[in-house]
Amino acid sequence: MPEPKVSNPIITLTTDFGLQDPYVAEMKAVILCISPTATIVDITHEIPKFNIRMGAYVLASACIFFPKQTIHVAVVDPGVGTKRRSLLIQTQRSFYVGPDNGVLALAAKSQRMQHIYEISNRKLMLPEVSDTSHGRDVFAPTAAYLANGILPEEFGPSIQDIVTPDFAKIMRRKDRIVGEVVHIDSFGNIITNLGLKDLSMIGVENAVDVKFGNKRLKLKLCKAYGEVEKHKPLALIGSHNFLEISLNQGNAARSFNIKSGDKVTVSLS
Amino acid sequence: MPEPKVSNPIITLTTDFGLQDPYVAEMKAVILCISPTATIVDITHEIPKFNIRMGAYVLASACIFFPKQTIHVAVVDPGVGTKRRSLLIQTQRSFYVGPDNGVLALAAKSQRMQHIYEISNRKLMLPEVSDTSHGRDVFAPTAAYLANGILPEEFGPSIQDIVTPDFAKIMRRKDRIVGEVVHIDSFGNIITNLGLKDLSMIGVENAVDVKFGNKRLKLKLCKAYGEVEKHKPLALIGSHNFLEISLNQGNAARSFNIKSGDKVTVSLS
Amino acid sequence: MPEPKVSNPIITLTTDFGLQDPYVAEMKAVILCISPTATIVDITHEIPKFNIRMGAYVLASACIFFPKQTIHVAVVDPGVGTKRRSLLIQTQRSFYVGPDNGVLALAAKSQRMQHIYEISNRKLMLPEVSDTSHGRDVFAPTAAYLANGILPEEFGPSIQDIVTPDFAKIMRRKDRIVGEVVHIDSFGNIITNLGLKDLSMIGVENAVDVKFGNKRLKLKLCKAYGEVEKHKPLALIGSHNFLEISLNQGNAARSFNIKSGDKVTVSLS
């Protein structure tokens, strides 16, 4: 197997730690002790506490823009210190490091997974591993040693499967598709798990009929927010190729009272 | 024309994207794909959504402290995807990249503008440009290619004018000046667009008379917050040379119920 | 004295400036002007305004994970512009730069303090020092020049003592210890100033009796949150070796209505 040595290694961090506590800085400190020239990029630390769905979505959105061989660490980890496994996943494009609870699944599956390892080699963790801080004591060292050129198989045994979240499922019928809201962004855009391909399968072209619970919206399928008047609703295929419902310069999620996890049904208009 | 190649290029980012979504990380990812050794510095991503005034003020405040040749990207862009132009401005000191809606204007005009280009060369953008994400697809690549030494004139045609915001205007009379509040900082300091020079013109020395609406304050002009008692108001020329109204260890904006955009009239005390 | 030149110098920043204003970016700009290859790491900028206790705690928690010779800057500075001194402290492990009000004290005292200097050499500050912005005009240049190899004694005269905060004090009795809450983290974990050694002195083993005001909790001393049922309380020695009171996947501080600074009494269960 070729050496996965990365020149200019980039390590990204996605957590629910927030920015007020010392926890994010501690992860960076550990990384810089092991791999002083690593470039660390924050994806976000503002995932709502324990919200694996949103962590998975944000990571899957951002990861495709990073250079090949980037090492992505995600820590949204309500089960820290229990028997949930620690993963190192190698895809065609990147590495993913984090708990085996679904937070890595959307990103890793969107690329081709090549190898999955269960992180268990204590020599590649901090000397003392706290059962409350695997971000700092396990995942940060894993990313840093990987950046230094340690081979993935050194971290632990190869495994075959990972926990797969059910929030990625889509129900396809001839005339409609049912998915869910995976993210409300800070502009209030409602982002679904329904992709361009899904919409094409039912023949969507210029407009869609969108149902949330018993709310029903007929929406123009736009390319830019400015195609409708200020504060009017629209649908668009967002920059990550997922269907989004937005208000031009307004907050769609608040207007329609939608939250992450809500079901969404799309049919022809 | 000399090559504007920058060694150790610094790229700064000022946006209203917030820190919870993947958007900021996507811009950084695009920059690092094109210019792996760029140093990226966040100015802020917490500009209130679509608040061009505040984006312009924060950028203009911070930019003067950065090294020469720094490339500043600002994305507060309610008109993304409409016909508003995309700008690359070269000043004596720095480069400014962003939409033509005023967000770059305070910073660029405070230095000497030398050249203005309308960004339009599709070869220097991402291969697919989404009409909702020019930060990532247009402005980030522009900054990164510029950091790599691509000449400014490669990005598009030279133009002569930029949109100028009216929030920078000041009315000067013999005995008083009328400006406005450009920013409320997180300490509650009220920052105006009235500079030291403006105050000198009406002869201000040790004290000022400040009017917001029909509130009127007689304030000592101080150099440090500690010159008045705790929770007492004061005026000072802040670290950016603008008149600020503060409470020592208190929140002036909340106490006096002032918000960004409010008019302020200053006369001799 | 040996040259304290640091290759790959790391400079950390801990402030109460928040992330919305230009102030943090200005500090980074000043650092990069003086020391272009410095690696800057944010510990946090979300310390509540003027909360020296929390700044001191967060810095003391994070600093132990950084490489030797790291330069830590902390600016929580209600007395900026008054006569409070500016400090540069050299410990066995690191450097600490900030105001003499206690914000550096926990961190510096937890390592061995070797030298304390009062920063006063105007040549190693910005040419103009604003009395409201020592973070940018004094402490950022100090850190950057130090990263460049300027000797600590160049910054000002050696002094003997620093202001010591009283929030670090613990009362020890045979059967109980009284300390206080030093931090509520964003998960709602209640972090005290009582260390493992303190608990051992009164013979704590598997359980503790914790009193806040007249609330009294009998708690299992756990190693991981998952050792108790969801939303049940537990005690643990956190990853910084201090006693923490938590709820498994819940917010302990909100449930028990505890805030930073509250007294806590621990006895055998």
XYZ file of N, CA and C in Angstrom, chain C residues 7-175:
507
model
N 11.266 28.107 17.500
C 10.955 27.836 16.101
C 9.500 27.429 16.064
N 8.796 27.770 15.007
C 7.356 27.540 14.978
C 6.637 28.106 16.193
N 6.808 29.370 16.476
C 6.183 29.896 17.685
C 4.657 29.843 17.592
N 4.032 29.425 18.686
C 2.575 29.461 18.773
C 2.188 30.575 19.733
N 1.233 31.382 19.301
C 0.690 32.436 20.161
C -0.792 32.141 20.353
N -1.244 32.009 21.595
C -2.671 31.794 21.826
C -3.315 33.079 22.326
N -4.606 33.193 22.053
C -5.373 34.374 22.459
C -6.600 33.970 23.261
N -6.776 34.579 24.413
C -7.960 34.389 25.261
C -8.485 35.776 25.608
N -9.682 36.117 25.179
C -10.205 37.462 25.452
C -11.712 37.427 25.736
N -12.211 38.591 26.142
C -13.658 38.781 26.262
C -14.168 39.691 25.140
N -13.473 39.706 24.000
C -13.800 40.631 22.910
C -14.992 40.174 22.064
N -15.359 38.907 22.155
C -16.391 38.400 21.253
C -15.862 38.302 19.835
N -16.712 37.778 18.939
C -16.265 37.530 17.567
C -16.928 38.448 16.550
N -17.737 39.388 17.020
C -18.462 40.232 16.074
C -17.705 41.506 15.711
N -16.828 41.940 16.594
C -16.151 43.221 16.419
C -14.793 43.036 15.758
N -14.162 44.134 15.336
C -12.855 43.982 14.669
C -11.684 43.721 15.609
N -11.902 43.680 16.911
C -10.790 43.740 17.863
C -9.865 42.520 17.819
N -10.435 41.330 17.693
C -9.596 40.132 17.647
C -8.738 40.141 16.383
N -9.358 40.473 15.260
C -8.612 40.515 13.996
C -7.501 41.558 14.044
N -7.739 42.656 14.742
C -6.688 43.675 14.863
C -5.483 43.136 15.627
N -5.740 42.375 16.677
C -4.615 41.765 17.407
C -3.842 40.820 16.487
N -4.573 40.012 15.714
C -3.893 39.073 14.815
C -3.107 39.816 13.738
N -3.670 40.903 13.241
C -2.995 41.700 12.220
C -1.677 42.239 12.756
N -1.717 42.770 13.973
C -0.503 43.319 14.584
C 0.545 42.220 14.761
N 0.107 41.059 15.231
C 1.042 39.936 15.406
C 1.681 39.558 14.069
N 0.870 39.456 13.020
C 1.389 39.004 11.723
C 2.279 40.052 11.055
N 2.065 41.331 11.368
C 2.979 42.367 10.862
C 4.378 42.174 11.452
N 4.431 41.833 12.727
C 5.716 41.724 13.426
C 6.336 40.334 13.241
N 5.496 39.299 13.276
C 5.996 37.925 13.244
C 5.175 37.112 12.238
N 5.488 37.274 10.932
C 4.619 36.722 9.885
C 4.442 35.213 9.915
N 5.360 34.491 10.557
C 5.226 33.037 10.541
C 4.646 32.481 11.846
N 4.218 33.356 12.738
C 3.613 32.875 13.985
C 2.351 32.082 13.668
N 2.128 31.035 14.447
C 0.876 30.287 14.376
C -0.016 30.798 15.503
N -1.148 31.376 15.130
C -2.048 31.957 16.135
C -3.186 30.979 16.400
N -3.431 30.663 17.654
C -4.533 29.765 18.016
C -5.465 30.494 18.983
N -6.739 30.557 18.634
C -7.728 31.128 19.545
C -8.029 30.130 20.652
N -7.891 30.537 21.903
C -8.446 29.689 22.969
C -9.933 30.013 23.057
N -10.278 31.214 23.395
C -11.669 31.658 23.239
C -11.692 33.178 23.260
N -12.697 33.742 22.607
C -12.955 35.178 22.713
C -14.320 35.418 23.336
N -14.905 34.366 23.880
C -16.271 34.431 24.400
C -16.312 34.436 25.924
N -15.209 34.808 26.566
C -15.267 35.016 28.016
C -16.312 36.114 28.271
N -17.240 35.905 29.218
C -18.187 36.998 29.496
C -17.415 38.272 29.859
N -17.913 39.402 29.372
C -17.192 40.671 29.563
C -16.698 40.823 31.002
N -15.433 41.119 31.143
C -14.794 41.465 32.417
C -14.787 40.316 33.437
N -15.072 39.087 33.005
C -15.109 37.958 33.937
C -13.711 37.333 34.050
N -12.927 37.905 34.933
C -11.533 37.497 35.089
C -11.436 36.047 35.549
N -12.337 35.639 36.426
C -12.341 34.283 36.948
C -12.424 33.255 35.808
N -13.367 33.496 34.926
C -13.559 32.523 33.865
C -12.408 32.561 32.854
N -11.910 33.761 32.567
C -10.736 33.852 31.699
C -9.569 33.077 32.280
N -9.346 33.261 33.573
C -8.232 32.573 34.243
C -8.418 31.062 34.198
N -9.655 30.616 34.420
C -9.900 29.181 34.421
C -9.705 28.572 33.020
N -10.272 29.219 32.010
C -10.189 28.643 30.658
C -8.738 28.600 30.184
N -7.995 29.667 30.450
C -6.577 29.675 30.079
C -5.806 28.578 30.815
N -6.064 28.445 32.112
C -5.337 27.432 32.904
C -5.662 26.018 32.427
N -6.884 25.818 31.955
C -7.264 24.493 31.452
C -6.561 24.159 30.153
N -6.586 25.113 29.241
C -6.078 24.830 27.901
C -4.556 24.832 27.837
N -3.904 25.664 28.629
C -2.471 25.926 28.417
C -1.612 24.678 28.573
N -2.041 23.759 29.432
C -1.188 22.593 29.691
C -1.053 21.662 28.491
N -1.931 21.804 27.500
C -1.864 20.920 26.339
C -0.986 21.471 25.211
N -0.592 22.736 25.309
C 0.185 23.341 24.227
C 1.658 22.988 24.334
N 2.365 23.043 23.209
C 3.800 22.757 23.231
C 4.549 23.714 24.163
N 5.681 23.286 24.640
C 6.556 24.166 25.411
C 6.871 25.412 24.609
N 7.101 26.492 25.289
C 7.491 27.773 24.698
C 6.325 28.485 24.021
N 5.128 27.938 24.157
C 3.961 28.651 23.625
C 3.794 29.964 24.384
N 3.345 30.976 23.651
C 3.145 32.305 24.230
C 1.638 32.533 24.362
N 1.161 32.633 25.589
C -0.276 32.778 25.833
C -0.613 34.231 26.165
N -1.501 34.814 25.404
C -1.964 36.185 25.655
C -3.392 36.127 26.167
N -3.666 36.772 27.291
C -5.034 36.821 27.814
C -5.424 38.259 28.086
N -6.551 38.682 27.522
C -7.001 40.058 27.701
C -8.445 40.079 28.186
N -8.610 40.066 29.485
C -9.892 40.366 30.128
C -9.507 41.490 31.053
N -9.892 42.709 30.741
C -9.113 43.845 31.220
C -9.988 45.045 31.566
N -10.835 44.905 32.592
C -11.702 46.038 32.938
C -10.917 47.285 33.323
N -9.670 47.126 33.732
C -8.890 48.289 34.168
C -7.972 48.857 33.104
N -8.226 48.535 31.822
C -7.337 49.027 30.756
C -7.232 50.556 30.822
N -6.019 51.056 30.708
C -5.816 52.501 30.721
C -5.663 53.076 32.124
N -5.894 52.260 33.160
C -5.619 52.728 34.526
C -4.203 52.287 34.912
N -3.886 52.337 36.198
C -2.510 52.050 36.585
C -2.180 50.571 36.723
N -3.125 49.698 36.465
C -2.791 48.263 36.575
C -1.615 47.966 35.653
N -0.737 47.072 36.118
C 0.469 46.793 35.355
C 0.210 45.817 34.197
N 1.116 45.824 33.246
C 1.092 44.851 32.143
C 2.190 43.836 32.402
N 1.867 42.558 32.298
C 2.805 41.511 32.709
C 3.283 40.624 31.563
N 4.534 40.224 31.675
C 5.089 39.126 30.902
C 5.672 38.138 31.910
N 5.093 36.965 31.987
C 5.532 35.956 32.952
C 6.164 34.795 32.197
N 7.342 34.397 32.635
C 8.006 33.235 32.049
C 7.930 32.092 33.054
N 7.331 30.988 32.660
C 7.302 29.812 33.534
C 8.245 28.768 32.953
N 8.345 27.649 33.633
C 9.193 26.577 33.118
C 8.773 26.142 31.726
N 7.484 26.297 31.444
C 6.932 25.722 30.238
C 6.582 26.739 29.158
N 6.119 27.926 29.565
C 5.503 28.836 28.597
C 5.715 30.292 28.989
N 5.138 31.167 28.152
C 5.095 32.593 28.461
C 3.634 33.033 28.594
N 3.393 33.974 29.487
C 2.051 34.528 29.689
C 2.110 36.039 29.599
N 1.203 36.618 28.816
C 1.203 38.057 28.559
C -0.208 38.586 28.793
N -0.329 39.631 29.598
C -1.649 40.217 29.833
C -1.641 41.170 31.005
N -2.821 41.657 31.389
C -2.898 42.606 32.498
C -2.680 41.907 33.851
N -2.235 42.678 34.815
C -1.962 42.147 36.158
C -3.230 42.239 37.015
N -4.191 41.421 36.689
C -5.449 41.459 37.444
C -5.915 40.056 37.838
N -5.060 39.077 37.666
C -5.423 37.720 38.046
C -5.717 36.800 36.877
N -5.932 37.366 35.694
C -6.331 36.522 34.557
C -5.229 35.534 34.151
N -3.968 35.894 34.429
C -2.856 34.988 34.111
C -2.486 34.090 35.290
N -3.028 34.385 36.463
C -2.476 33.814 37.695
C -2.656 32.307 37.816
N -3.825 31.788 37.524
C -4.037 30.344 37.675
C -3.106 29.566 36.770
N -3.018 29.997 35.532
C -2.165 29.292 34.569
C -0.698 29.386 34.980
N -0.248 30.589 35.255
C 1.176 30.791 35.549
C 1.580 30.078 36.834
N 0.703 30.093 37.841
C 1.060 29.447 39.102
C 1.004 27.930 39.011
N 0.239 27.401 38.085
C 0.162 25.944 37.962
C 1.441 25.389 37.344
N 2.196 26.236 36.654
C 3.520 25.859 36.180
C 4.499 26.585 37.119
N 5.781 26.417 37.017
C 6.644 27.152 37.955
C 6.988 28.510 37.378
N 6.586 29.593 38.036
C 6.953 30.930 37.562
C 8.439 31.134 37.750
N 9.153 31.545 36.700
C 10.595 31.763 36.811
C 10.936 33.247 36.838
N 10.260 34.017 35.996
C 10.538 35.446 35.929
C 9.246 36.196 35.651
N 9.127 37.355 36.270
C 7.986 38.230 35.984
C 8.548 39.583 35.567
N 8.053 40.104 34.448
C 8.491 41.413 33.975
C 7.287 42.336 33.843
N 7.486 43.604 34.169
C 6.439 44.587 33.904
C 6.684 45.176 32.524
N 5.782 44.954 31.609
C 5.967 45.437 30.237
C 5.933 46.960 30.237
N 7.019 47.575 29.816
C 7.044 49.043 29.844
C 7.904 49.643 28.737
N 8.598 48.813 27.973
C 9.473 49.322 26.908
C 8.625 49.748 25.701
N 8.500 51.078 25.541
C 7.631 51.609 24.486
C 8.075 51.210 23.083
N 9.348 50.864 22.930
C 9.847 50.478 21.597
C 9.283 49.138 21.153
N 8.770 48.359 22.114
C 8.228 47.048 21.779
C 6.695 47.050 21.855
N 6.115 48.247 21.699
C 4.660 48.374 21.578
C 4.366 48.996 20.217
N 3.076 49.144 19.865
C 2.769 49.916 18.661
C 3.202 51.367 18.884
N 3.545 52.078 17.809
C 4.012 53.467 17.957
C 3.017 54.331 18.748
N 1.719 54.161 18.486
C 0.732 54.883 19.292
C -0.046 53.883 20.135
N -0.029 54.081 21.434
C -0.746 53.180 22.332
C -2.032 53.839 22.798
N -3.166 53.263 22.381
C -4.460 53.773 22.844
C -4.716 53.254 24.250
N -5.303 54.105 25.077
C -5.579 53.677 26.451
C -6.794 52.765 26.548
N -7.387 52.427 25.424
C -8.536 51.516 25.446
C -8.237 50.187 24.770
N -7.049 50.016 24.227
C -6.781 48.837 23.397
C -5.408 48.240 23.645
N -5.123 47.915 24.880
C -3.804 47.337 25.145
C -3.638 45.952 24.536
N -4.743 45.252 24.327
C -4.656 43.962 23.649
C -3.925 44.109 22.333
N -4.346 45.068 21.556
C -3.760 45.300 20.236
C -2.429 46.041 20.303
N -2.340 47.045 21.162
C -1.208 47.978 21.105
C -0.037 47.569 21.994
N -0.290 46.764 23.012
C 0.761 46.350 23.948
C 0.962 44.829 23.952
N -0.116 44.078 24.201
C 0.064 42.640 24.418
C 0.335 41.888 23.116
N -0.344 42.249 22.034
C -0.075 41.585 20.755
C 1.374 41.828 20.304
N 1.868 43.070 20.332
C 3.280 43.254 19.963
C 4.238 42.514 20.893
N 3.943 42.491 22.176
C 4.813 41.764 23.106
C 4.934 40.302 22.686
N 3.787 39.671 22.434
C 3.796 38.259 22.042
C 4.572 38.063 20.742
N 4.362 38.956 19.805
C 4.991 38.791 18.494
C 6.506 39.006 18.564
N 6.946 40.017 19.300
C 8.398 40.220 19.443
C 9.040 39.063 20.195
N 8.345 38.560 21.196
C 8.836 37.398 21.943
C 8.971 36.198 20.996
N 7.996 36.007 20.125
C 8.060 34.923 19.140
C 9.257 35.102 18.216
N 9.623 36.349 17.979
C 10.777 36.637 17.112
C 12.110 36.457 17.805
N 12.084 36.169 19.110
C 13.341 35.919 19.792
C 13.836 37.056 20.662
N 13.067 38.132 20.774
C 13.461 39.198 21.701
C 13.446 38.613 23.115
N 14.470 38.918 23.901
C 14.558 38.346 25.248
C 13.518 38.961 26.180
N 12.947 38.161 27.073
C 11.908 38.661 27.983
C 12.340 39.905 28.752
N 13.619 39.960 29.169
C 14.045 41.089 29.993
C 14.110 42.404 29.213
N 13.994 42.325 27.896
C 13.964 43.550 27.098
C 12.653 44.325 27.251
N 11.606 43.644 27.731
C 10.281 44.268 27.725
C 10.048 45.193 28.918
N 10.864 45.027 29.968
C 10.686 45.900 31.132
C 11.343 45.300 32.357
N 11.253 45.998 33.491
C 11.959 45.561 34.693
C 11.368 44.290 35.292
N 12.234 43.520 35.895
C 11.812 42.328 36.614
C 11.050 42.745 37.866
N 9.948 42.072 38.156
C 9.196 42.351 39.387
C 8.989 41.037 40.136
N 8.484 41.133 41.360
C 8.477 39.952 42.228
C 7.099 39.323 42.426
N 6.063 40.122 42.296
C 4.766 39.611 42.707
C 3.725 39.919 41.641
N 2.651 39.155 41.628
C 1.531 39.481 40.748
C 0.255 39.466 41.586
N -0.762 40.128 41.067
C -2.065 40.124 41.732
C -2.619 38.699 41.714
N -3.024 38.217 42.879
C -3.527 36.847 42.957
C -5.014 36.845 43.283
N -5.777 36.214 42.450
C -7.226 36.250 42.632
C -7.635 35.407 43.832
N -8.689 35.805 44.521
C -9.112 35.003 45.663
C -10.068 33.885 45.258
N -10.396 33.789 43.968
C -11.287 32.694 43.569
C -10.561 31.356 43.466
N -9.279 31.367 43.770
C -8.543 30.104 43.707
C -8.423 29.448 45.076
N -9.016 30.080 46.086
C -8.806 29.581 47.456
C -9.730 28.419 47.819
N -9.193 27.504 48.609
C -9.940 26.327 49.045
C -9.795 26.218 50.562
N -10.898 25.924 51.256
C -10.847 25.721 52.701
C -10.894 24.218 52.966
N -9.876 23.704 53.645
C -9.785 22.265 53.886
C -10.047 21.957 55.357
N -10.981 21.071 55.646
C -11.222 20.572 57.008
C -11.024 19.067 56.964
N -11.028 18.434 58.153
C -10.784 16.992 58.167
C -11.803 16.229 57.333
N -13.062 16.611 57.486
C -14.129 15.811 56.890
C -14.791 16.483 55.703
